[in-house]
Tab-separated table of C-alpha atoms in Angstrom:
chain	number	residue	atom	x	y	z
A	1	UNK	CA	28.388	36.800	-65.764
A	2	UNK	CA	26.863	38.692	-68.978
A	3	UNK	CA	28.766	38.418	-71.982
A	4	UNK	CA	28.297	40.718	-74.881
A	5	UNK	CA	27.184	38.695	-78.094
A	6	UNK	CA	30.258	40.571	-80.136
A	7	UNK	CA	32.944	38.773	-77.567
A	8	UNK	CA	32.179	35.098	-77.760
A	9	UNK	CA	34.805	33.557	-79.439
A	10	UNK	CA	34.008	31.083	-82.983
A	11	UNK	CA	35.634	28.628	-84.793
A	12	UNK	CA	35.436	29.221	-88.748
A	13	UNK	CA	34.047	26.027	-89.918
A	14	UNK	CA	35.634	24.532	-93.182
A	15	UNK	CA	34.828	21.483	-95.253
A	16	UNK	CA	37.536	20.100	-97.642
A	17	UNK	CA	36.915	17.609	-100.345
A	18	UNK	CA	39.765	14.424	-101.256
A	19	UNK	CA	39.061	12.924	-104.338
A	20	UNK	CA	41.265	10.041	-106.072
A	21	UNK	CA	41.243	9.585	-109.485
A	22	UNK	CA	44.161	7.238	-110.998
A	23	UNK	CA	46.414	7.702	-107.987
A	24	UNK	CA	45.719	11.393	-108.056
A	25	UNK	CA	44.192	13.704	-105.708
A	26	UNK	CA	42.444	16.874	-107.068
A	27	UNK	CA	43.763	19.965	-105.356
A	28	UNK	CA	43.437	23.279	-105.892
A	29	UNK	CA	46.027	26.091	-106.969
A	30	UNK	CA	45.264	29.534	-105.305
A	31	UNK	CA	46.459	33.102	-104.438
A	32	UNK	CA	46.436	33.614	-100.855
A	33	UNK	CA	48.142	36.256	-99.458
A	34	UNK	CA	50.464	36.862	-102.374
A	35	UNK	CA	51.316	33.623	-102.844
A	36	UNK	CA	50.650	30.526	-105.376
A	37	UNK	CA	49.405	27.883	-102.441
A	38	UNK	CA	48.077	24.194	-102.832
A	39	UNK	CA	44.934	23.060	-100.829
A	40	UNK	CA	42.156	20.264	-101.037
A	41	UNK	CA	39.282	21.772	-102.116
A	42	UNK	CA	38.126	23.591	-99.543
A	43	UNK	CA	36.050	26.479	-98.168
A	44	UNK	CA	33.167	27.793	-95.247
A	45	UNK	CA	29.956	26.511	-93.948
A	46	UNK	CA	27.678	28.852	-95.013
A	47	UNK	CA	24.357	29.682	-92.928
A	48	UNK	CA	21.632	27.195	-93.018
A	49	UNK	CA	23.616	24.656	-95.186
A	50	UNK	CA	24.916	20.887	-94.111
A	51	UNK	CA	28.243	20.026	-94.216
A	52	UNK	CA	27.715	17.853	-97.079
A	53	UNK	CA	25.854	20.049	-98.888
A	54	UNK	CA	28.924	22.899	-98.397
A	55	UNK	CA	32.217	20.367	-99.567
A	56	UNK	CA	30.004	19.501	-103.043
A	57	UNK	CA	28.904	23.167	-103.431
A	58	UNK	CA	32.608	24.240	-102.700
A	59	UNK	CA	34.266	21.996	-104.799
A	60	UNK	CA	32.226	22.467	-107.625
A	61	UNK	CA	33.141	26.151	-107.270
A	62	UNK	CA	36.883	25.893	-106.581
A	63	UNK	CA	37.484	22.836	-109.515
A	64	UNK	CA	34.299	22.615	-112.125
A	65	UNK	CA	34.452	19.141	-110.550
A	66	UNK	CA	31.026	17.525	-109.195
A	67	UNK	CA	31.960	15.833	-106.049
A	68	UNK	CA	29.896	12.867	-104.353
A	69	UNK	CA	31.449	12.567	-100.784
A	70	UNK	CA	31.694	8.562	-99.330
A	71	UNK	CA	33.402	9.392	-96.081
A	72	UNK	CA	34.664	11.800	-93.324
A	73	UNK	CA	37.868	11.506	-93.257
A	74	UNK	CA	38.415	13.228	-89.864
A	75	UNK	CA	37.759	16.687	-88.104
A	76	UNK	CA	40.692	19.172	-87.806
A	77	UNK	CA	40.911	22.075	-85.351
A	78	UNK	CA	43.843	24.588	-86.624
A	79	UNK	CA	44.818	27.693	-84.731
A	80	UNK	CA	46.064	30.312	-87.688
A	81	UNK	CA	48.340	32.443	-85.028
A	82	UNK	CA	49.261	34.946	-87.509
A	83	UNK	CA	45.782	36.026	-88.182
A	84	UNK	CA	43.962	35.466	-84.853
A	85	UNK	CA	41.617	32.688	-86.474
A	86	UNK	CA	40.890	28.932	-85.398
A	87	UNK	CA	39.741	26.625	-88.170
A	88	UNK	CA	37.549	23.486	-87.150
A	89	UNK	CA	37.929	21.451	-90.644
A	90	UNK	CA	35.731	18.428	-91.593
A	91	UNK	CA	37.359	16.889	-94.264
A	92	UNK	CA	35.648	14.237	-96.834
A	93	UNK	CA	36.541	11.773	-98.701
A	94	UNK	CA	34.567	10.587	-102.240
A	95	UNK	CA	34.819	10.837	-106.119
A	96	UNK	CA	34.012	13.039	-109.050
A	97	UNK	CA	31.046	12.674	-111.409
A	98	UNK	CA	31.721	15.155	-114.044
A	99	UNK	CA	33.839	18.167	-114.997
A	100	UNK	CA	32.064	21.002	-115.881
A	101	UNK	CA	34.708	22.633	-118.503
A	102	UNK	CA	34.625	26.141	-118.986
A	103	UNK	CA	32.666	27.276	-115.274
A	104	UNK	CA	34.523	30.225	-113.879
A	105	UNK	CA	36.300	28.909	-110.758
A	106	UNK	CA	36.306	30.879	-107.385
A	107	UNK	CA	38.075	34.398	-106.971
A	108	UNK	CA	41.712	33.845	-106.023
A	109	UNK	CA	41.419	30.458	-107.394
A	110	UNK	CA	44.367	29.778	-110.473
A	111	UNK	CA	43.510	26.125	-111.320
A	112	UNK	CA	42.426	22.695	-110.564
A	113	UNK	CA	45.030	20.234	-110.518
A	114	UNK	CA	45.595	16.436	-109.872
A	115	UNK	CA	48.564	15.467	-108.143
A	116	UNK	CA	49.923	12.264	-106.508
A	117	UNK	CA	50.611	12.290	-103.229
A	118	UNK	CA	54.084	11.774	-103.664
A	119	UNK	CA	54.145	15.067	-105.484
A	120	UNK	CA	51.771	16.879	-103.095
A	121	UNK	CA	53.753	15.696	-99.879
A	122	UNK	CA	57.156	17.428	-102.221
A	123	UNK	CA	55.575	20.796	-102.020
A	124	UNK	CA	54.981	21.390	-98.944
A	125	UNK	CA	56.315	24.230	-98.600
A	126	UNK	CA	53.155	25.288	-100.756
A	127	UNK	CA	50.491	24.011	-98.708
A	128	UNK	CA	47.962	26.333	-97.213
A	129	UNK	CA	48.248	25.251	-94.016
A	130	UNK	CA	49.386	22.168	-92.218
A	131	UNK	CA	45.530	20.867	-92.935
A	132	UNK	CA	46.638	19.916	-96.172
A	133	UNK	CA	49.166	17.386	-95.496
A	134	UNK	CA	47.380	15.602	-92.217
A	135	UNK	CA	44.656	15.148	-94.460
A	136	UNK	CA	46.038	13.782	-97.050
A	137	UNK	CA	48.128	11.168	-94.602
A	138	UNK	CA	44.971	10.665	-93.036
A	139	UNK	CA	43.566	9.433	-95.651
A	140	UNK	CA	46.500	7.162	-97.109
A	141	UNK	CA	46.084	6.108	-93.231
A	142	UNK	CA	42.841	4.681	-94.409
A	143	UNK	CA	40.506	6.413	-91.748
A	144	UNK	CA	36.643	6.456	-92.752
A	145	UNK	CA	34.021	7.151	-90.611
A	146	UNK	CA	30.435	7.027	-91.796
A	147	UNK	CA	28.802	10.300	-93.219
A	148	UNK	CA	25.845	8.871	-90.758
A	149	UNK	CA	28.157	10.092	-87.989
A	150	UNK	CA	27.000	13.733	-88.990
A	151	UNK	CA	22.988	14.459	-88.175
A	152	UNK	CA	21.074	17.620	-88.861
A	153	UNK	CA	19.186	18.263	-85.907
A	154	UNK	CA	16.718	20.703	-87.328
């Protein structure tokens, strides 16, 4: 069987960031789709880069917030039926090192906020997607694997 290059179905790969800081977790407000929606930081692998590399660079450019990841946390795949899309999600856990005040956030992005999980788990009717949620209880769940578990093969 030949298969044309344009019909081979692939994931969008995401990282998300989780970062604690006095019992809260640093999420992100954003306009998607017309709506005000909460996420972790989050966002796309882009070509060439590791998945480290892409959950510091996209937090940074979602919050102002330098993030030093510690731990996976777990990998998510989501099927997004309403737009014909499958999201594989590695999702890290770590802290912050800095706030850069002032940076211009992402496009679509309102605001950085911190919010307990108490608080997050109450809006869930404002989550992204269901990602939001599992990883936070994931987390709470105390799962940690070893950022050794990734390797670059290059």
């Amino acid at each position: 069987i030949i298969y044309d290059a344009l019909m081979i179905w692939k994931p969008n790969v995401t990282v998300a960031a989780v970062a604690v800081r006095d019992g809260k977790h640093l999420l992100v407000e954003e306009k998607e789709d017309g709506k005000l929606v909460l996420n972790q930081p989050a966002g796309h692998l882009d070509e060439g880069e590791s998945l480290l590399d892409a959950v510091v660079r996209e937090t940074l450019e979602e919050t102002a917030w330098h993030f030093v990841p510690e731990f996976l946390i777990g990998i998510y795949r989501w099927p997004y039926p309403e737009k014909n899309v499958t999201y594989l999600r590695f999702a890290f856990a770590g802290h912050v090192t800095g706030h850069e005040a002032g940076r211009t956030l992402d496009r679509g992005v309102v605001q950085a906020v911190w919010l307990t999980a108490q608080e997050i788990a109450r809006e869930a009717a404002r989550h992204r997607s269901p990602q939001v949620q599992r990883t936070l209880d994931d987390y709470l769940a105390g799962r940690r694997y070893p950022l050794d578990l990734l390797n670059e093969v290059i």
